[in-house]
Amino acid sequence: MAMTASSRSASAAGAQDGERSPFVRLTELLSPYTPGKPLINMSIGEPQHPVPGFVGPVLASHINDFGRYPIAKGIEPFRKTAAAWVSRRFALAKAIDPETEILVLNGSREGLFFAAIAAARYVSPRKGTPAILMPNPFYPAYAAGARAAGCEAVFLPTTRENGFLPNLDSLSAETLDRTVALYLASPANPQGSVPSRAYFDRVKQLADRHGFIVLSDECYSEIYTGEAPGSMLASAGNDFANVVAFQSLSKRSNLPGLRVGFVAGDRNFLARFHELRNVAAPQVPVPLQHVAVAAYGDETHVDANRRLYRIKFDLADQILGNRFGYRRPAGGFCIWLDVSAHGGDEAATVKLFKEGGVRVIPGSYLARPQADGSNPGTGYIRVALVQQDSETTAEALHRMVDVLNEARGS
């Protein structure tokens, strides 16, 4: 029988597990079992919609560029196109300067990781143990970055009560004075919450007052079914001081394997970040940057992508209704379901796999215990609506309702 959180020691279920990949932990949890029905994997946020048709021809036309070492800052056509896109998309008061305010990334994950190290070197000496703040649950690269930077990771619980966003009012002056950086995800992963402009403004005020860097993870910004999410950059003033935003083509353009994204914002911080990346970070092959030029220059495939996600969320609205505390998220392609009444997140995950062939991930695996021992992910499961066809999505959602025996309207 698989070991669950309730059967493990507190130490094993705490910080030690939190250092490990949640997907490795999920594999271990499910390894004793076989799926009860043909497998539908909804545990990984890997977009499965069609790859845009322009990718192959662009790669073919630049195939010889694989014979060149790429420059770390990115080729000029990429920087110009990406800078124009982010300035236009978020109606920035001052356009991003492609020479000084943007860098190409090998996907947003490596950028988010290395940015913590750069921030620790960039900010002035802190008053106390240097800290990096992050939402809890969180993207694993945040905590890995804090650890590599030699900073204390401070986890800010994001719960239904605070709109699944960090409660800024809970931060003491002592904590803020020792803060090196704040990771912020919009739309949030896993809950899909989106900060308001007033929230972004408040974050900017705190960053300026206490001298830390805001690392705004906005890779899900183009996946939404209602109002388009804003950007932290829009609240950062004309010099974008103390603010950088991260973008990726993985979600926007269904290109998770391309590994191309960018970071834009504070030119002084990016100069220091570029120095670090120039000696330590993976470079982005030139042909892939040309694909990104085509992708950021086209919105047709992005609109088509959103329509497919809208269909899936319409199905979730119909099939789930108000079961499991479901609410259609403001952004992203994940749903965050409360299964606390079904034995907890690990037990529900095992049951869905054993009886329904649906693979999801326990919410507690995406979070860390707080100082009081509570884990804000406990009792939830994350379900990624990434299947290529809506029929598979509908089948998975129906299986979930049937397996968990959730009565209509409960």
C-alpha angles and dihedrals in degrees: 000000000000116000113244131200091262092056097048127082116261092247093053091050093046135058095342093059090041090065092060131081110271089220093056088050090050091052090052092048093053099036096099092056141065122216113264093218135019105305121260108186112209097152100091124063093226112140112231100184115119120290110248113266095236094065098082098046093046092050091048093051092053099037093121090060089074083078092068132079106239120232113245097236094054134252116294096247090055095047092048094047095044092045091050091048097051092044091051098039095054097032091235115198089228122030119242111259107234091208100054111008105055138054130185116241135202088240121316095273097071090044092053090049098048092042091069090057091047092049092052089055095042106050124078118262111294128233099246133340108355110249136195115204123213140167118262115248093041147167106274093234089070095063092040089054093049091050093049090049091054092242132133112253109227112198119212111200115233109201138161088261093062096038092259091287129110111273102239092190090063092064114102123217088243092058094044092049091059095042117120097180143351120219112211124181120204116204086026122235116249104008101041095227118157124207120233122239088255090055092051089048091053092050090052091051091052092047092052094044095049100030103239133134123250111219102197113195105205102160092125094050095111095052109083139119100206131020116008111250118246129228135245086231090070089064095045101084127232094305096043087223114190093000133101127167127206125215134180139187092222096093102018095053103019091249106128091147095052092073098207127137140126146227122221136183139055106052095202093054092043091054089058091042090052091054091055095043091048090067104025114024130080115263122230116241112245096235090056090052089055089054087052090052088057092045096050089046094058130064099173095085091045092054090050090050092053091050090057092051091047089057091052093049090048087056091049090051090052100041102036099032105169095335118129090011089288118180125171105253123236091233146354126048102267130096122210111213129191109228097162089119090056101063097285134286099299094045092047091048091053093045093050090050098043097044105023106028090233116136115206132155127249112246092225089064089061094053142049130233113265122230090272091054095253120131114209090208095056113116095022134097126203116224118190113209093207103125114129096234130045092225091066090048092051091048092052093049092048090050090051092053092046097046095048091044091226110179118226113267095011 
